[in-house]
Structure formats: structure tokens, C-alpha cells
């Protein structure tokens, strides 16, 4: 009797977990596209350190607040290659906008990202069920190979909303 109850409970938990996974967007396939991306500017700060460093979190929320102050700005993180894969990350975290800001009131830098060809995918799911960065990169590399192009070493992420993230891979010239 106890064994049947435990099996029934496990089946119920599995069904509920699947429903939550599905509702949070975990079943969304990665669809890649190749386009010409317009020039834009990112107002923010550089970060080099561990992924879970509180300084990175502070920069993230500062940039998110900066992006929230303008209707044309979005949170953007530019990821640079690191020699210490998995241990140290290099990022420029800021608010991206289509034009250079007129004035700067904070101690931030402005980085210009030129017009270029990119491969991108848009992820529409909750953070708990988003694909891993490695899976996204592998998908982009496969798509680039199919198109006969090569990805550059840096990437950028544009946080469009709480559950929508655009991941961009510039192409080498």
C-alpha cells in the first residue's frame, strides 16, 4: 500500500514539474537568424572577476536601473573571451541605446558597438529553465557552420524584458 502511494506521489510530482517547466518556457527551441545589426552605444562599466561576485550583481542592477530611466534603453551585457574559462569572466555591463548619450552624470564609460552582421537567438523563458550559455553557443556555432560564416570571440546579451533575452554573436569579417 505504501509503495503504491509513493509511486502515485512520484508520478504526480513529475506531472506538476513538467507543467511548471512547460509554463516557464522550458520547451522553447533555439531559433537562430543572421541579420545586419545597427550601431548602438552601451553606457556602463567593465567587470572582470568571478561570475557570482557581488560587484557584478551591483553593476547589473545599476545598469538595469539606468536602462529603466529611458524608453529607448535596454540592459546589455557584452561578454569578452576569458583565458580562464569558467573561473573569470570579462564583461561590459550597461544600458544600450541607439544613439550616444548627450551627458553622463555617473562614473560610466560609453562603448560604441558598430553596425555588423550577427547571428542571434531570442530566448523567451524564465531564468530557471533557460538553456545554458554553452548550449546557446553550440547552437550558434552549428548555425554559423551551416551558413559558412565564423563567429567572433565576443557576444552580447540584450535583456528585453524579465522573460525575454536576445543573445547576439557578431561575425568575423
CSV table of C-alpha atoms in Angstrom, one decimal:
chain,number,residue,atom,x,y,z
A,1,UNK,CA,0.0,0.0,0.0
A,2,UNK,CA,2.8,2.4,1.0
A,3,UNK,CA,4.7,1.5,-2.2
A,4,UNK,CA,1.7,2.4,-4.4
A,5,UNK,CA,1.2,5.7,-2.6
A,6,UNK,CA,4.8,6.6,-3.1
A,7,UNK,CA,4.7,5.7,-6.8
A,8,UNK,CA,1.5,7.7,-7.2
A,9,UNK,CA,3.1,10.7,-5.4
A,10,UNK,CA,6.2,10.5,-7.7
A,11,UNK,CA,4.0,10.4,-10.8
A,12,UNK,CA,2.1,13.4,-9.5
A,13,UNK,CA,5.3,15.3,-8.7
A,14,UNK,CA,6.7,14.5,-12.2
A,15,UNK,CA,3.5,15.8,-13.9
A,16,UNK,CA,3.5,19.0,-11.8
A,17,UNK,CA,7.2,19.5,-12.6
A,18,UNK,CA,6.6,19.0,-16.3
A,19,UNK,CA,3.7,21.5,-16.3
A,20,UNK,CA,5.8,24.2,-14.5
A,21,UNK,CA,8.7,23.5,-16.9
A,22,UNK,CA,6.4,24.0,-19.8
A,23,UNK,CA,4.7,27.1,-18.4
A,24,UNK,CA,8.0,28.7,-17.6
A,25,UNK,CA,9.1,28.3,-21.3
A,26,UNK,CA,11.5,25.4,-20.9
A,27,UNK,CA,10.3,23.8,-24.1
A,28,UNK,CA,11.2,26.7,-26.4
A,29,UNK,CA,13.6,25.7,-29.2
A,30,UNK,CA,16.5,27.9,-30.1
A,31,UNK,CA,15.9,29.5,-33.4
A,32,UNK,CA,18.9,31.4,-34.9
A,33,UNK,CA,18.8,34.1,-37.5
A,34,UNK,CA,21.5,36.1,-39.4
A,35,UNK,CA,21.0,39.8,-39.8
A,36,UNK,CA,22.7,43.1,-40.0
A,37,UNK,CA,22.6,44.8,-36.6
A,38,UNK,CA,22.6,48.6,-36.4
A,39,UNK,CA,25.2,50.6,-34.5
A,40,UNK,CA,24.4,51.2,-30.8
A,41,UNK,CA,26.0,52.5,-27.7
A,42,UNK,CA,26.3,51.0,-24.2
A,43,UNK,CA,26.8,53.2,-21.2
A,44,UNK,CA,28.2,51.2,-18.3
A,45,UNK,CA,31.3,49.7,-16.6
A,46,UNK,CA,33.8,46.9,-17.2
A,47,UNK,CA,33.8,43.9,-14.9
A,48,UNK,CA,36.4,41.2,-14.5
A,49,UNK,CA,36.1,38.6,-11.9
A,50,UNK,CA,34.1,35.6,-10.7
A,51,UNK,CA,30.6,35.1,-12.0
A,52,UNK,CA,29.0,35.2,-8.6
A,53,UNK,CA,30.9,38.3,-7.4
A,54,UNK,CA,28.7,40.8,-5.6
A,55,UNK,CA,30.3,43.6,-7.7
A,56,UNK,CA,28.9,42.1,-10.9
A,57,UNK,CA,25.5,41.9,-9.3
A,58,UNK,CA,25.7,45.6,-8.3
A,59,UNK,CA,26.8,46.6,-11.8
A,60,UNK,CA,23.9,44.5,-13.3
A,61,UNK,CA,21.3,46.2,-11.1
A,62,UNK,CA,22.8,49.7,-11.6
A,63,UNK,CA,22.7,49.2,-15.4
A,64,UNK,CA,19.2,47.8,-15.2
A,65,UNK,CA,18.1,51.0,-13.3
A,66,UNK,CA,19.9,53.2,-15.8
A,67,UNK,CA,18.2,51.4,-18.7
A,68,UNK,CA,14.8,51.8,-16.9
A,69,UNK,CA,15.2,55.6,-16.9
A,70,UNK,CA,15.0,55.8,-20.7
A,71,UNK,CA,12.3,54.4,-23.0
A,72,UNK,CA,14.9,53.7,-25.7
A,73,UNK,CA,17.4,51.9,-23.5
A,74,UNK,CA,17.8,48.2,-22.6
A,75,UNK,CA,20.1,46.3,-20.3
A,76,UNK,CA,23.1,45.0,-22.3
A,77,UNK,CA,26.0,42.8,-21.2
A,78,UNK,CA,28.9,42.4,-23.6
A,79,UNK,CA,30.9,39.2,-22.9
A,80,UNK,CA,34.6,39.1,-23.8
A,81,UNK,CA,36.6,35.9,-24.1
A,82,UNK,CA,38.5,34.9,-21.0
A,83,UNK,CA,41.7,33.0,-20.7
A,84,UNK,CA,40.4,31.4,-17.5
A,85,UNK,CA,37.3,29.8,-18.9
A,86,UNK,CA,34.7,29.2,-16.2
A,87,UNK,CA,36.7,30.9,-13.4
A,88,UNK,CA,36.9,34.5,-14.5
A,89,UNK,CA,34.5,36.4,-16.7
A,90,UNK,CA,35.1,39.7,-18.5
A,91,UNK,CA,32.1,41.8,-19.2
A,92,UNK,CA,30.9,45.3,-20.0
A,93,UNK,CA,27.6,45.8,-18.2
A,94,UNK,CA,25.4,48.8,-19.1
A,95,UNK,CA,22.4,50.3,-20.8
A,96,UNK,CA,22.3,50.0,-24.5
A,97,UNK,CA,20.7,52.7,-26.7
A,98,UNK,CA,20.6,53.5,-30.5
A,99,UNK,CA,22.4,56.9,-30.0
A,100,UNK,CA,25.3,58.2,-28.0
A,101,UNK,CA,24.1,59.8,-24.7
A,102,UNK,CA,24.4,63.6,-24.6
A,103,UNK,CA,25.5,63.9,-21.0
A,104,UNK,CA,26.8,61.5,-18.4
A,105,UNK,CA,26.2,62.1,-14.7
A,106,UNK,CA,27.8,58.9,-13.3
A,107,UNK,CA,31.2,57.4,-13.5
A,108,UNK,CA,30.5,55.3,-16.5
A,109,UNK,CA,32.0,54.7,-19.9
A,110,UNK,CA,30.4,54.7,-23.3
A,111,UNK,CA,31.2,51.8,-25.6
A,112,UNK,CA,30.2,52.0,-29.3
A,113,UNK,CA,29.2,48.8,-31.0
A,114,UNK,CA,29.5,49.3,-34.8
A,115,UNK,CA,27.0,48.1,-37.4
A,116,UNK,CA,27.8,44.5,-38.2
A,117,UNK,CA,26.4,41.1,-39.3
A,118,UNK,CA,25.3,38.9,-36.4
A,119,UNK,CA,23.7,35.6,-35.6
A,120,UNK,CA,21.2,35.9,-32.8
A,121,UNK,CA,18.5,34.0,-31.0
A,122,UNK,CA,15.8,35.2,-28.7
A,123,UNK,CA,15.1,33.2,-25.5
A,124,UNK,CA,11.6,33.6,-24.1
A,125,UNK,CA,11.6,31.6,-20.9
A,126,UNK,CA,12.1,32.1,-17.1
A,127,UNK,CA,15.7,32.1,-15.8
A,128,UNK,CA,15.1,28.7,-14.1
A,129,UNK,CA,14.6,26.9,-17.4
A,130,UNK,CA,16.7,28.9,-19.8
A,131,UNK,CA,19.2,27.0,-21.9
A,132,UNK,CA,22.8,27.1,-20.6
A,133,UNK,CA,25.2,29.6,-22.3
A,134,UNK,CA,27.2,26.6,-23.6
A,135,UNK,CA,24.0,25.2,-25.3
A,136,UNK,CA,23.3,28.6,-26.9
A,137,UNK,CA,26.9,29.0,-28.1
A,138,UNK,CA,26.9,25.4,-29.5
A,139,UNK,CA,23.6,26.2,-31.4
A,140,UNK,CA,25.1,29.4,-32.8
A,141,UNK,CA,28.3,27.7,-33.9
A,142,UNK,CA,26.3,25.0,-35.7
A,143,UNK,CA,24.1,27.6,-37.4
A,144,UNK,CA,27.2,29.6,-38.4
A,145,UNK,CA,28.8,26.4,-39.9
A,146,UNK,CA,25.6,25.8,-41.9
A,147,UNK,CA,25.8,29.4,-43.3
A,148,UNK,CA,29.5,29.2,-44.0
A,149,UNK,CA,30.5,32.0,-41.6
A,150,UNK,CA,32.7,32.3,-38.5
A,151,UNK,CA,31.6,33.8,-35.1
A,152,UNK,CA,33.7,36.5,-33.5
A,153,UNK,CA,35.0,35.9,-29.9
A,154,UNK,CA,32.7,38.3,-28.1
A,155,UNK,CA,29.0,38.1,-27.6
A,156,UNK,CA,26.3,40.4,-26.1
A,157,UNK,CA,23.0,39.8,-24.4
A,158,UNK,CA,20.1,42.3,-24.5
A,159,UNK,CA,17.6,41.9,-21.8
A,160,UNK,CA,14.3,42.9,-23.5
A,161,UNK,CA,12.1,42.0,-20.5
A,162,UNK,CA,12.0,39.7,-17.5
A,163,UNK,CA,11.4,36.7,-19.7
A,164,UNK,CA,12.9,37.7,-23.0
A,165,UNK,CA,16.7,37.7,-23.7
A,166,UNK,CA,18.3,38.3,-27.1
A,167,UNK,CA,21.8,36.7,-27.4
A,168,UNK,CA,23.9,38.0,-30.3
A,169,UNK,CA,27.0,36.6,-31.8
A,170,UNK,CA,28.9,39.0,-34.2
A,171,UNK,CA,30.5,37.5,-37.2
A,172,UNK,CA,34.2,37.8,-38.1
A,173,UNK,CA,34.9,40.0,-41.2
